[in-house]
Each structure stands twice: as C-alpha cells, then as structure tokens.
mmCIF file of C-alpha atoms in Angstrom:
data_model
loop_
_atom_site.group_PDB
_atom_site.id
_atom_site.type_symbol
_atom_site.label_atom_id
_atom_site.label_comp_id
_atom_site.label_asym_id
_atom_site.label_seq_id
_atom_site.Cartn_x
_atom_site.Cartn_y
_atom_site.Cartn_z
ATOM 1 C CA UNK A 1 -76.031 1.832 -62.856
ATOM 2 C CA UNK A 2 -72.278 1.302 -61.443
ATOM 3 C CA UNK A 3 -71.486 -0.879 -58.486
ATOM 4 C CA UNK A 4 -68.684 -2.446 -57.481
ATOM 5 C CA UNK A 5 -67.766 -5.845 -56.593
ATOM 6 C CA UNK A 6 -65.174 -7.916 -54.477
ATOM 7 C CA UNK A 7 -62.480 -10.513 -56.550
ATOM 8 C CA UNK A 8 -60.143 -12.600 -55.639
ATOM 9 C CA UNK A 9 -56.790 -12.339 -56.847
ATOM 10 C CA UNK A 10 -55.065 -14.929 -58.526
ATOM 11 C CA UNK A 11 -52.618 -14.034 -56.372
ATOM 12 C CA UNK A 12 -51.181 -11.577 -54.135
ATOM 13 C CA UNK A 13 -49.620 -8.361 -54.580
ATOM 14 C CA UNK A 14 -45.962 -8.766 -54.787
ATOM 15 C CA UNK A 15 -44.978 -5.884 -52.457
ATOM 16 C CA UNK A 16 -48.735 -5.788 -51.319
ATOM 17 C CA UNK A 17 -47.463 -7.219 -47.324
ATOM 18 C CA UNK A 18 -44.498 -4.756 -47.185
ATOM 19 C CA UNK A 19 -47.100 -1.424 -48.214
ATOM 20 C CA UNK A 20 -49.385 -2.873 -45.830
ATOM 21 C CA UNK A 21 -47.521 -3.277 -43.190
ATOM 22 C CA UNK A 22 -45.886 0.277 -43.774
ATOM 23 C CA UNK A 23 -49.595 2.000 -44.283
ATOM 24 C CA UNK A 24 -50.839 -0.032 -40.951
ATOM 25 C CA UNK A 25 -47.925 1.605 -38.789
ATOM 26 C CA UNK A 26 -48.295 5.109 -40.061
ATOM 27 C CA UNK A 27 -51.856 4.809 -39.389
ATOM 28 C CA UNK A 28 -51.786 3.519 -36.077
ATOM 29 C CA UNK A 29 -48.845 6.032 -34.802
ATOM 30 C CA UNK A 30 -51.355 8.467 -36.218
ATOM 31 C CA UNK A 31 -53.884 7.452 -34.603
ATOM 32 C CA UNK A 32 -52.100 6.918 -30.664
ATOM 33 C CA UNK A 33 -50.431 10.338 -31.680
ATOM 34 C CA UNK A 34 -54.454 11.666 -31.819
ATOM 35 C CA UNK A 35 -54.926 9.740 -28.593
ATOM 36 C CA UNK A 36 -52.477 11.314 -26.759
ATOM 37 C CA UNK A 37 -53.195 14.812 -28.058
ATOM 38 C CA UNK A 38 -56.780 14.417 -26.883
ATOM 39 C CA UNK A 39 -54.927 13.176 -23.105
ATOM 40 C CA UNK A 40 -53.063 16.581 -23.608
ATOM 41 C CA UNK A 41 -49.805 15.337 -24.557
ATOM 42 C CA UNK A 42 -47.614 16.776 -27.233
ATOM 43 C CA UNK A 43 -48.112 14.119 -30.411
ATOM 44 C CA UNK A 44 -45.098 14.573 -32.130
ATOM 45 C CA UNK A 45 -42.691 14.909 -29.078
ATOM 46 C CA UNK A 46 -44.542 11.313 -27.398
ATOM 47 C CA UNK A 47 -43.274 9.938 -31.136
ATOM 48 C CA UNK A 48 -40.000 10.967 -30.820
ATOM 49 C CA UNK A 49 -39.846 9.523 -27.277
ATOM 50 C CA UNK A 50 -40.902 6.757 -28.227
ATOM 51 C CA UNK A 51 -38.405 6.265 -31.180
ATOM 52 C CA UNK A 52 -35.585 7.256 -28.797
ATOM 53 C CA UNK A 53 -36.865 5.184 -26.060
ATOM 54 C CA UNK A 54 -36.802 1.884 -28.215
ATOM 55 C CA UNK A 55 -34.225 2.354 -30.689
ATOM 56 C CA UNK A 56 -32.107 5.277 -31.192
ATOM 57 C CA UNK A 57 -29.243 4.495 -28.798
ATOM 58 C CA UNK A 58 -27.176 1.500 -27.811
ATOM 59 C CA UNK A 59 -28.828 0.917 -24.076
ATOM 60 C CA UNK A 60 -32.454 1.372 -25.327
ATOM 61 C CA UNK A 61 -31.697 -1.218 -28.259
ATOM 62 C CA UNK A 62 -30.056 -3.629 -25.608
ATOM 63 C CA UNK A 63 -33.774 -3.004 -23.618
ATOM 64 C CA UNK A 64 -35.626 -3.902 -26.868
ATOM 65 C CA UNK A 65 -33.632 -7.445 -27.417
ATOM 66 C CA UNK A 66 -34.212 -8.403 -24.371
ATOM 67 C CA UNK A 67 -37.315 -7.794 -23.952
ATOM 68 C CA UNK A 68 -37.306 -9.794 -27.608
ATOM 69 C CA UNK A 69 -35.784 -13.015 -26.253
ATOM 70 C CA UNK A 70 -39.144 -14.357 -24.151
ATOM 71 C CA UNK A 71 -42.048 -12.817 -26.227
ATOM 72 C CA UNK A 72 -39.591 -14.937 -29.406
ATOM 73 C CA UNK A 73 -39.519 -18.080 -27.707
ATOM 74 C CA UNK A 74 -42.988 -17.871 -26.783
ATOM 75 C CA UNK A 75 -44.057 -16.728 -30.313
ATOM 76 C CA UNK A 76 -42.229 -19.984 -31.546
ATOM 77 C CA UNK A 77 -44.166 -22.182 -30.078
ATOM 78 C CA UNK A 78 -47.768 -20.045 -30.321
ATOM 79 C CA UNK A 79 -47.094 -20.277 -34.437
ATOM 80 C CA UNK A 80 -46.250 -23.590 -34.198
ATOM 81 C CA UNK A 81 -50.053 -24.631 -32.671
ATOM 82 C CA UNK A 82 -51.815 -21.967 -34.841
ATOM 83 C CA UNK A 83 -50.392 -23.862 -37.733
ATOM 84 C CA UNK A 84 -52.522 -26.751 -36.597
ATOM 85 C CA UNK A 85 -55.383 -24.803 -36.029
ATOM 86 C CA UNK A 86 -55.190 -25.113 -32.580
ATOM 87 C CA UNK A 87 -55.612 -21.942 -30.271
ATOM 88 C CA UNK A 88 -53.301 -22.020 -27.236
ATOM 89 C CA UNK A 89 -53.867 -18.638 -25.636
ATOM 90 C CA UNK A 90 -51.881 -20.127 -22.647
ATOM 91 C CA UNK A 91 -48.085 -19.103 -23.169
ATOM 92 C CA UNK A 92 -48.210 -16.728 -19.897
ATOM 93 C CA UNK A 93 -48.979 -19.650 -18.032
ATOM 94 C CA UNK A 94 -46.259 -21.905 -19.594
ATOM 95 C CA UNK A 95 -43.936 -18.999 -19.661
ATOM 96 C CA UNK A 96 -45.028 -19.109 -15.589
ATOM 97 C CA UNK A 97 -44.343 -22.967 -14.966
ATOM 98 C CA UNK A 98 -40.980 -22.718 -16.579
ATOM 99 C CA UNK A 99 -39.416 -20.052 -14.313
ATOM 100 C CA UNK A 100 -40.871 -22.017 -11.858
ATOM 101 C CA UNK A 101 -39.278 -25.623 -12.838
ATOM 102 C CA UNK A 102 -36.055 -23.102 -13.261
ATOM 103 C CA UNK A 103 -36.051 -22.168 -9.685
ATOM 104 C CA UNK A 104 -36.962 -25.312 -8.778
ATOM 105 C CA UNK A 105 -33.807 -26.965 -9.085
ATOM 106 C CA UNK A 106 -31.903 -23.815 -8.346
ATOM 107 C CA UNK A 107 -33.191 -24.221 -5.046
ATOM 108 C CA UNK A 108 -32.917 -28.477 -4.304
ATOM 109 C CA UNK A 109 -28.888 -28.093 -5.481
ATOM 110 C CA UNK A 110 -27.966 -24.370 -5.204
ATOM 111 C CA UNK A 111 -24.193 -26.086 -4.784
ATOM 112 C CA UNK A 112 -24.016 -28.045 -7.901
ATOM 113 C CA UNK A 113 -21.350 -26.856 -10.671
ATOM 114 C CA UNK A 114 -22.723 -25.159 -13.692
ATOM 115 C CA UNK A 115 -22.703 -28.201 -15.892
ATOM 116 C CA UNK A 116 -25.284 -29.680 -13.844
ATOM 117 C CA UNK A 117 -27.244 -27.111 -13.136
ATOM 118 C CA UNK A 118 -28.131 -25.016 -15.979
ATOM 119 C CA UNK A 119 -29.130 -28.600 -17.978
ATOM 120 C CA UNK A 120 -31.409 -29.523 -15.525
ATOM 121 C CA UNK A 121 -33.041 -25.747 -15.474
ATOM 122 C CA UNK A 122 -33.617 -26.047 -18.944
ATOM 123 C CA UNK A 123 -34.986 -29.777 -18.729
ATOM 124 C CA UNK A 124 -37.296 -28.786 -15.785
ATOM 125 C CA UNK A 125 -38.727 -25.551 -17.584
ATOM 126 C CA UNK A 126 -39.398 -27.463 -20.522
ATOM 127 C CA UNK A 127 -40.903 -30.443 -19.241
ATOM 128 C CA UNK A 128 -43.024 -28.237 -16.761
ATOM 129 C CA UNK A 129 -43.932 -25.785 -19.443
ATOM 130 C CA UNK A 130 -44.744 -28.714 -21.671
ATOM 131 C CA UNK A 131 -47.215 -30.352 -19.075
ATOM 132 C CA UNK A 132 -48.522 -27.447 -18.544
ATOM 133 C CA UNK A 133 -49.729 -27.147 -22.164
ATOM 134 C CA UNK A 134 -50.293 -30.848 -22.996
ATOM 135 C CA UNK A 135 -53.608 -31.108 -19.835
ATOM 136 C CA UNK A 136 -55.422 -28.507 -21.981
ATOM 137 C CA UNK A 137 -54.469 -30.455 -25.404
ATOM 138 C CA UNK A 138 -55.554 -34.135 -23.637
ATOM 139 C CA UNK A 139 -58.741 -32.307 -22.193
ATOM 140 C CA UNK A 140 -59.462 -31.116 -26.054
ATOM 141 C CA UNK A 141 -59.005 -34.729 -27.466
ATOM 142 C CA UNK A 142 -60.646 -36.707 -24.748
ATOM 143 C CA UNK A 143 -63.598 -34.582 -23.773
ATOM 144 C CA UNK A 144 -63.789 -31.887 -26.028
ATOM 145 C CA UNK A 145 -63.277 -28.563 -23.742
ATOM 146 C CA UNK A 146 -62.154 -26.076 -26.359
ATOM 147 C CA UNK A 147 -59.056 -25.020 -25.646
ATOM 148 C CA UNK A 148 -58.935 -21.031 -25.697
ATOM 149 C CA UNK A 149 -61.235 -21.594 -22.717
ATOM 150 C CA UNK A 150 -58.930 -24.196 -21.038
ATOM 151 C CA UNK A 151 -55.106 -22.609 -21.720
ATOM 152 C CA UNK A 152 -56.804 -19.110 -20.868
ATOM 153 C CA UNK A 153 -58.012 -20.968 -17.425
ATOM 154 C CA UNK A 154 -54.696 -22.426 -16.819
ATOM 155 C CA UNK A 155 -52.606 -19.252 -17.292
ATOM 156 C CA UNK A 156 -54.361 -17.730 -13.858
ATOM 157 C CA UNK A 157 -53.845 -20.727 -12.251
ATOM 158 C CA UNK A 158 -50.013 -20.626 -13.418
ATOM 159 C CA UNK A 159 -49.550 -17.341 -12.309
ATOM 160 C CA UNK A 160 -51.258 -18.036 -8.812
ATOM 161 C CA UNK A 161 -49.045 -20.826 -8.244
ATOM 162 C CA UNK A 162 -46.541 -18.860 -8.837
ATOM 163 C CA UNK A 163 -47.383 -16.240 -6.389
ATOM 164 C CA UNK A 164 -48.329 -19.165 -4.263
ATOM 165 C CA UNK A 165 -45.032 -20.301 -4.109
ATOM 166 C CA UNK A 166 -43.227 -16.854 -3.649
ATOM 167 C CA UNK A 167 -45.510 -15.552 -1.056
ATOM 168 C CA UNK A 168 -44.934 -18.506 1.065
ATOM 169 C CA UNK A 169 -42.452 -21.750 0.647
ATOM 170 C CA UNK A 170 -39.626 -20.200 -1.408
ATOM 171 C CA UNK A 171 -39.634 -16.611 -0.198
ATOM 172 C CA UNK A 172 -36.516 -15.052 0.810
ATOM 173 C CA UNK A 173 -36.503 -15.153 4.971
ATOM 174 C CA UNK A 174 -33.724 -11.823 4.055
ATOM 175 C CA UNK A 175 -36.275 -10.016 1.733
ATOM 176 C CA UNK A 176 -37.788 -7.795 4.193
ATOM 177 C CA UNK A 177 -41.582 -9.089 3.168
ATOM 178 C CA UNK A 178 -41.140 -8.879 0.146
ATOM 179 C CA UNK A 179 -42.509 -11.735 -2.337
ATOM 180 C CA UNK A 180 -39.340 -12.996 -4.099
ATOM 181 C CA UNK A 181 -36.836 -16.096 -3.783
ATOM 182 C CA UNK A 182 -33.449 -16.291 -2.256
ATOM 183 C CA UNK A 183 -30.806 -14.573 -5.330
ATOM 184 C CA UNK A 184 -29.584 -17.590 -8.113
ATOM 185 C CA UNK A 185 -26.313 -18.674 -7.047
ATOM 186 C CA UNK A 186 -23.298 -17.386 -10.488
ATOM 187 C CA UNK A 187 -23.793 -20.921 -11.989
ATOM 188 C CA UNK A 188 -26.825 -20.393 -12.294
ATOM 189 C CA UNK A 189 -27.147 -17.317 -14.005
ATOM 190 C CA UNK A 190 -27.061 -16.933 -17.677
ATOM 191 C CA UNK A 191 -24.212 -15.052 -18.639
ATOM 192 C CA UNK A 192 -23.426 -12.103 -20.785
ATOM 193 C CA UNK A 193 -22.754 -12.442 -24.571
ATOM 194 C CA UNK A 194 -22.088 -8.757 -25.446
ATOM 195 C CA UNK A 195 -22.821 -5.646 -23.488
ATOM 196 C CA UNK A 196 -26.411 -6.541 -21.499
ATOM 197 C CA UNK A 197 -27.216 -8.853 -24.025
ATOM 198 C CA UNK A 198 -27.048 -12.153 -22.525
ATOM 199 C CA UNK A 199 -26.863 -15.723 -24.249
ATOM 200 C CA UNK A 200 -30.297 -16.596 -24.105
ATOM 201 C CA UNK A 201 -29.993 -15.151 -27.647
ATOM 202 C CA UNK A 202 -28.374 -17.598 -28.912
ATOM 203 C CA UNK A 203 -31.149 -20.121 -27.525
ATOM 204 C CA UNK A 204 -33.496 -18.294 -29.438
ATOM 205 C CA UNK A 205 -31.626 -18.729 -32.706
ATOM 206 C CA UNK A 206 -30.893 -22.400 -31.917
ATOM 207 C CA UNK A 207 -34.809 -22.935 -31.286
ATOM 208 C CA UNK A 208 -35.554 -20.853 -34.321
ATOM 209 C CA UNK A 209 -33.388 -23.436 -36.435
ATOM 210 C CA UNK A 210 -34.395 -26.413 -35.336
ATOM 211 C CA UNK A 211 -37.940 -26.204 -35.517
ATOM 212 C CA UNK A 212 -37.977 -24.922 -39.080
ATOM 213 C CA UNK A 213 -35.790 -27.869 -39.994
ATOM 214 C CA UNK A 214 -38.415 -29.760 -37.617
ATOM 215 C CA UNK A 215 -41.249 -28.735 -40.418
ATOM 216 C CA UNK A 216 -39.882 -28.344 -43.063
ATOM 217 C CA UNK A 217 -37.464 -31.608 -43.723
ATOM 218 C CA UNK A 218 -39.019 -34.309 -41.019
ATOM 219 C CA UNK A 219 -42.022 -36.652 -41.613
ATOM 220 C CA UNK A 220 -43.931 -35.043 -38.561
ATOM 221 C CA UNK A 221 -43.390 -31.596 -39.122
ATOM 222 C CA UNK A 222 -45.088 -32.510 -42.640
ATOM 223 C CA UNK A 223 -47.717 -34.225 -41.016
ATOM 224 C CA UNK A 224 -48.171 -30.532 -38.676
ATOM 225 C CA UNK A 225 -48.760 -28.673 -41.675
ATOM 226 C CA UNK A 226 -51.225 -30.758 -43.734
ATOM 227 C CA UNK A 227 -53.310 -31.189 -40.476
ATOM 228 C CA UNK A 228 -53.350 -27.693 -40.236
ATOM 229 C CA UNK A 229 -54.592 -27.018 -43.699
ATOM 230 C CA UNK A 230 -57.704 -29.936 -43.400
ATOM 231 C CA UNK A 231 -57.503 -31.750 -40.115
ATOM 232 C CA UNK A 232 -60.105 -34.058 -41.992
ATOM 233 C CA UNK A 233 -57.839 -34.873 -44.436
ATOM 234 C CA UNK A 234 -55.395 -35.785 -41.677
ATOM 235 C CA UNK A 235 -57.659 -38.094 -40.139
ATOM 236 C CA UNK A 236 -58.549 -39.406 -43.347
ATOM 237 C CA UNK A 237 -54.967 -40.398 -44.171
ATOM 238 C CA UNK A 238 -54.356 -41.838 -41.084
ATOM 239 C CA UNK A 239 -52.304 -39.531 -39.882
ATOM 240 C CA UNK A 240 -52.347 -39.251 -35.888
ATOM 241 C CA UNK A 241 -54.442 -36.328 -35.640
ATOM 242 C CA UNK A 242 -54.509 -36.404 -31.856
ATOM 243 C CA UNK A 243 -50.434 -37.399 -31.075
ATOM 244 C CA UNK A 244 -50.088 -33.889 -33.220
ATOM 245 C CA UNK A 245 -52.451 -31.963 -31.507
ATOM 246 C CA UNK A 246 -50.476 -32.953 -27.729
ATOM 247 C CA UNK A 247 -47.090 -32.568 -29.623
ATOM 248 C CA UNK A 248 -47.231 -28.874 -30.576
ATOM 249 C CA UNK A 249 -48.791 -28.630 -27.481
ATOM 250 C CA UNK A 250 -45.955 -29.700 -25.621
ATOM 251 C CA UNK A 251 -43.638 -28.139 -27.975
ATOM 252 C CA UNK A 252 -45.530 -24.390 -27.136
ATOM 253 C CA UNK A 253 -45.799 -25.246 -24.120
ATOM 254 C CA UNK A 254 -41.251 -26.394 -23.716
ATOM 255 C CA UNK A 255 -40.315 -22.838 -25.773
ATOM 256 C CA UNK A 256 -42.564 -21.046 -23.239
ATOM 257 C CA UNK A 257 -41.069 -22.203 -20.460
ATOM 258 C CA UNK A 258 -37.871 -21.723 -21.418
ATOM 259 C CA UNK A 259 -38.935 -18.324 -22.124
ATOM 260 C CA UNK A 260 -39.224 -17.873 -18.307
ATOM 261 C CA UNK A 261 -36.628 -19.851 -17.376
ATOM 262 C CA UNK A 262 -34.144 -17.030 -19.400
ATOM 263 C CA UNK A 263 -36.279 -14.392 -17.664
ATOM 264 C CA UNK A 264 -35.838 -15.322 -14.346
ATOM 265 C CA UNK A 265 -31.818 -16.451 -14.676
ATOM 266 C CA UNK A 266 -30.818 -14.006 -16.769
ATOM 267 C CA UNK A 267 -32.965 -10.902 -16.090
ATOM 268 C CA UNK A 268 -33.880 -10.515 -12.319
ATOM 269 C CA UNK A 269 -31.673 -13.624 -10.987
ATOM 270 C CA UNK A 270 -34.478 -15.034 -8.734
ATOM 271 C CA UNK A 271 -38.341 -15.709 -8.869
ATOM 272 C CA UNK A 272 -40.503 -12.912 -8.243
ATOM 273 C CA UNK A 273 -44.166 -12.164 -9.136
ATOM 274 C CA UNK A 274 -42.922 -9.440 -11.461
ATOM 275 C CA UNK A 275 -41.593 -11.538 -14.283
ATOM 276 C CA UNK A 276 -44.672 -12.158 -15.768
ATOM 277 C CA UNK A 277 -45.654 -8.873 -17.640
ATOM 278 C CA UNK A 278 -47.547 -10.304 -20.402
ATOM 279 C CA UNK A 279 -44.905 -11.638 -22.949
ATOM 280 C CA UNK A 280 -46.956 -14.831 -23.579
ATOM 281 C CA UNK A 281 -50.029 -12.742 -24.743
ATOM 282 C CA UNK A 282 -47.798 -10.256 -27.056
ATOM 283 C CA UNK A 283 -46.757 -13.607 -28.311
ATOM 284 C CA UNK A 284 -49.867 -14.275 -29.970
ATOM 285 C CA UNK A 285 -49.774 -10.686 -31.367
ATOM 286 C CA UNK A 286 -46.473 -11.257 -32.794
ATOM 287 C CA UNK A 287 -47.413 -14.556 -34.052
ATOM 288 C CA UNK A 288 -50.249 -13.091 -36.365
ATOM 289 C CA UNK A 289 -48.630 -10.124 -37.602
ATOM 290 C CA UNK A 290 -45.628 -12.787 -38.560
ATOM 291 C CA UNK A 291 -48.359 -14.393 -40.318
ATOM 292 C CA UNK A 292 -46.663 -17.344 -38.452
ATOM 293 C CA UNK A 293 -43.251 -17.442 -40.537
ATOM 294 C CA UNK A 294 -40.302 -18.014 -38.040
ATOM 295 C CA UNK A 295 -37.874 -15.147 -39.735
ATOM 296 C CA UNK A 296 -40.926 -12.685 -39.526
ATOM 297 C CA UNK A 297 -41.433 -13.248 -35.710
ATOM 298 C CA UNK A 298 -38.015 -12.179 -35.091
ATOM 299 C CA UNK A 299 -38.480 -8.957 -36.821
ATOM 300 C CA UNK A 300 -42.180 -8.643 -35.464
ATOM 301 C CA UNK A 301 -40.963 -9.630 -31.497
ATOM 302 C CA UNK A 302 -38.226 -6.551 -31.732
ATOM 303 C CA UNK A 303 -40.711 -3.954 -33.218
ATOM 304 C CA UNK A 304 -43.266 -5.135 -30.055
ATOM 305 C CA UNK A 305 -40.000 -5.179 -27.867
ATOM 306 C CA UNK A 306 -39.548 -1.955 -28.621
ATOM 307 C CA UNK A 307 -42.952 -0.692 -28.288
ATOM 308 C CA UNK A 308 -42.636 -1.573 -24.613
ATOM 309 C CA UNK A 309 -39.447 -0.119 -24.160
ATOM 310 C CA UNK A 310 -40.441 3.232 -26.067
ATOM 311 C CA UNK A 311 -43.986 2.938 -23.759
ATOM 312 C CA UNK A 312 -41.796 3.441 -20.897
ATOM 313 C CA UNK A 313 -40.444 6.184 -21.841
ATOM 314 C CA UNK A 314 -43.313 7.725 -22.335
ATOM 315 C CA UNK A 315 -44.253 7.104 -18.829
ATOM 316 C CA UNK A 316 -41.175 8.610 -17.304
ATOM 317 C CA UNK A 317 -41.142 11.364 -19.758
ATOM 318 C CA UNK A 318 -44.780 11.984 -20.092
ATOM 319 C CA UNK A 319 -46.951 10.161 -17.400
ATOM 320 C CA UNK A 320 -48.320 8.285 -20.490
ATOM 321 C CA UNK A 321 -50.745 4.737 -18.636
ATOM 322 C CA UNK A 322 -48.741 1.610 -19.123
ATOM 323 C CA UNK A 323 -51.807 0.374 -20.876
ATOM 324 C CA UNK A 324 -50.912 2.320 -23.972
ATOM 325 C CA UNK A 325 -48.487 -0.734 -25.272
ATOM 326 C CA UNK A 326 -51.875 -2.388 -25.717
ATOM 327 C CA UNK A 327 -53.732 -0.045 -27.352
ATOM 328 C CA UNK A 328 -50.492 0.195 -29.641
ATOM 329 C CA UNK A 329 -50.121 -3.415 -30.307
ATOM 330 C CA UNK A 330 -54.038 -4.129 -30.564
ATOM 331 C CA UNK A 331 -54.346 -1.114 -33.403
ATOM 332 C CA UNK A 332 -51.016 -2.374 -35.257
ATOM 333 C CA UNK A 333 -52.483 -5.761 -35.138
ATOM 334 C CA UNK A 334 -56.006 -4.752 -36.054
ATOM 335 C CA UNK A 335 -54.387 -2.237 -39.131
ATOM 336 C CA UNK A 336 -52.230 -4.952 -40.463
ATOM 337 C CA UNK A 337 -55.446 -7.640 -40.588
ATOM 338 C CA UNK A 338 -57.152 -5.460 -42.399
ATOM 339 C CA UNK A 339 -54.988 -4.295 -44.569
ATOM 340 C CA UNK A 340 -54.064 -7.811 -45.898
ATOM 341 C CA UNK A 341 -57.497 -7.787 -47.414
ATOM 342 C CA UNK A 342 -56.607 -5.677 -50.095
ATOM 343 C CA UNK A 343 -53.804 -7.845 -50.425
ATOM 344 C CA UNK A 344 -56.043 -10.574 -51.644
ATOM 345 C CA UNK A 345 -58.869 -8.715 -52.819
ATOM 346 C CA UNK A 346 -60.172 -6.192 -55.271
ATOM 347 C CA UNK A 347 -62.727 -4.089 -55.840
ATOM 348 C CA UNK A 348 -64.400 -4.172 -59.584
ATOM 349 C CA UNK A 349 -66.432 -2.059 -61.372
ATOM 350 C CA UNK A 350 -69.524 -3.730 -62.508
ATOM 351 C CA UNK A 351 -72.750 -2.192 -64.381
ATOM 352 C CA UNK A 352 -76.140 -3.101 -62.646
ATOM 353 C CA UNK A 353 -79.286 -3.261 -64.782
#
C-alpha cells in the first residue's frame, strides 16, 4: 500500500521563497477578489483600483513611502526582539510615547532654532519610546509576566495617554473642540527631500545601516543572535542574558518612537489622536513576512504601504470597509507561512506493509 511521508530537506529550495511568495499573493488577491465579489463588488475592477491606488502613478507611490517610513522603523526594531525570541507586540504604544516626547519639547521651547530643537525631538522620542518598552522587558526578567501580555497592555495605555493629553492639557484653545495640539512651529517640521517625500527617509536608511552593522560586526549584536538561537546556551556562556533582553527592548522601543516622532512632524505637524492607525501592529506583519532580514522589511513595509494606500481607494471608489487592509495583510501573512513549508519540506512516497 502507498503512503506518503514528510522529509526534511537538506536544504532549501533555491528560488523556493521567491515562488512562494509569488504563489501566496496570487492566492490571496484571489481570494479578497472572491470576497469582494460575494460583497457585490466587481473583482477585477477592486484589483485594478487597488494597483492604481498604491502604485501606478507618482502621488499614489509618494502615499505608499510614506506610509513606509513608520511601519519601517517600527519593523526595525520588532525584528530586532524577535531575533531574541522575545515577543514585543507593543510598537503602537512606543510608536505613541514618541510623538508624544516629540511634542513634548515642541511645546516647552516652541522658540528655539532648529538645531536645538529637532535633536532634542529625536532624543525625547527615543528615550520615551525606549522606556516605554524596557518596563515590560524588566517586568519579564524580574517577575516573569510574559511579555505579549504586558507590551499588548501597555499599547492601550499609550494610546490613552495620548488622548489624555490631547483632550485636555495640550489641546489647541483655537481648535474649535477639536482634540489636537497647537500647529509645530517651521523648525520643527521635518522638511521635504523630493516631491512629498520628506527626510525621515533618510532616517530610515541611516537606522537600517547601523543596526545591521550593530549585529553583524559588534560583540553585542553577536551576543543578540546566539541568545536568540538557545537562550540556554547564552546563559550558559555567561553571556548577559537579561542586559540583552532590556537592550533590544529599548532599542524597539527608540525606532518606534521615532517612528511617531516623523509622523507627527512631518505628516500632520501637530499631535492628534489620529496618528496612530496601526503601523506598530503591521510592523509585526512585515517583520515575519521579512523573515526578519533588514533589506526584506524595506521591500515588505512598501508592499503593506501600499496595501493601505490601494485600500483607500477602494473605499472612495467602491465603499470597500477599511477593515479589508487586515483581512489582506492577515491572508498574505497566513499564505506566505504556509507556503514556506514546502520550502523545507517534502512529501515522499513510501510503501506500507
């Protein structure tokens, strides 16, 4: 009797990733094209809108890497504490607490000259960001409160504060009721680098570069990646197993905040309950579809980027929910999971008495 059983491969497929990835998005557009047909939309037309929305002319691209720049920086520093085995689910939070240490100093020394000011946004967002991240990481070492539960805890209470602090303290006395801060004085706005794309871009590339020279060619980004493979083994070597864990932390916690630092300076010029739209939970999306490689997050962060653009377009064009950019990302995800099964695995004939 024939049956069939499950090998490993010695290794990989060498374009198996690339197929995969290009079976997993034909088969999820398939399958949101089915899902809109059964809403009573037109399949193939939502596709093309959602091509054109995302990609296919110069202001919908400039939408796309913009909407890149946070859910990057965030993705950064989510790969960063996956690599140690350690889940922070709590980049909206961070992301939260930076654009809030960002407006912060905006609004003790609106007067100061742009030298001043934008280095001490960035400096508050990143410290901010980075205590926000590091509570969770000391409440994992010293007491052992798993930390999905914790950094998912702490984003609510980020975003709260947040709306705390807009609602009530900081809100614009000129904004008719409406919960948002006074407007960011020019110096401290981030600029433009070309057309709508602003220079937050090139923070992004900067952060990009040094952590992989962080990893890859210091003593402690060595000691990140063999805790990550066997934390025991860390331990075992002596290696400060705890110090890590608070460092990456930190580190997600710094790129985050930055993220909505950028956000709020360079995208809507003042605070405002609006900025956070969920870029610190696409970031872990992007983060496992990157298989956490810091040149596949770029690509990965544009293709989500876009799928929010192209989304809505499909709103304006279609009166397609807002919630279909997460059923798009969750079946892309799920598709591309799967699929790298098959990468690794085979299936093998085998004759049962």
């Amino acid at each position: 009797m024939l049956g069939f059983t499950i090998e490993k491969r010695q290794e990989p497929l060498k374009w198996g990733s690339f197929f995969i990835f290009l079976v997993a998005m034909v088969f999820s557009l398939g399958v949101s094209a089915l899902l809109l047909a059964v809403q009573g939309k037109p399949p193939l037309e939502a596709m093309y809108l959602l091509w054109d929305g995302a990609f296919a002319h110069g202001w919908a691209l400039e939408d796309t890497v913009l909407k890149a720049i946070p859910i990057f920086l965030c993705s950064l520093g989510v790969a960063v504490c996956f690599r140690m085995q350690i889940w922070n689910i709590g980049a909206e939070g961070q992301y939260a607490l930076g654009a809030i240490g960002a407006t912060w100093v905006v609004l003790s020394m609106p007067n100061a000259p742009v030298w001043v000011l934008m280095p001490l946004m960035f400096i508050a967002a990143a410290v901010l960001g980075g205590l926000w991240a590091i509570i969770p990481a000391l409440l994992r070492e010293k007491m052992g409160l798993n930390e999905i539960i914790s950094t998912l805890m702490f984003n609510y209470i980020g975003i709260l504060f947040l709306q705390y602090l807009v609602y009530g303290a900081w809100k614009d006395p000129a904004s008719f009721g409406f919960p948002m801060t006074i407007m960011f004085p020019d110096t401290a706005v981030i600029g433009e680098l070309f057309g709508r794309i602003h220079w937050g871009i090139l923070v992004c590339a900067g952060a990009a570069l040094a952590l992989t020279v962080f990893l890859k060619h210091t003593r402690l980004g060595f000691e990140i990646m063999v805790s990550g493979e066997n934390p025991r083994a860390a331990r075992y070597a002596r290696m400060p197993y705890s110090a890590l864990v608070v460092l990456v932390m930190g580190l997600c916690g710094a790129l985050a905040g930055w993220a909505g630092l950028i956000e709020t300076s360079a995208t809507l010029n003042r605070l405002q309950p609006t900025i956070v739209v969920g870029y610190g939970f696409t970031a872990i999306v992007v983060a496992w579809l990157a298989r956490l490689r810091i040149t596949s997050i770029a690509g990965y962060s544009i293709l989500l980027a876009g799928l929010r653009v192209g989304v809505e377009n499909l709103q304006l064009e279609l009166q397609v929910p807002a919630s279909f950019t997460g059923i798009m990302q969750g079946l892309i995800l799920l598709s591309v999971l799967a699929g790298q099964f098959f990468n690794w695995y085979s299936f093998q004939r085998s004759k049962r008495g």
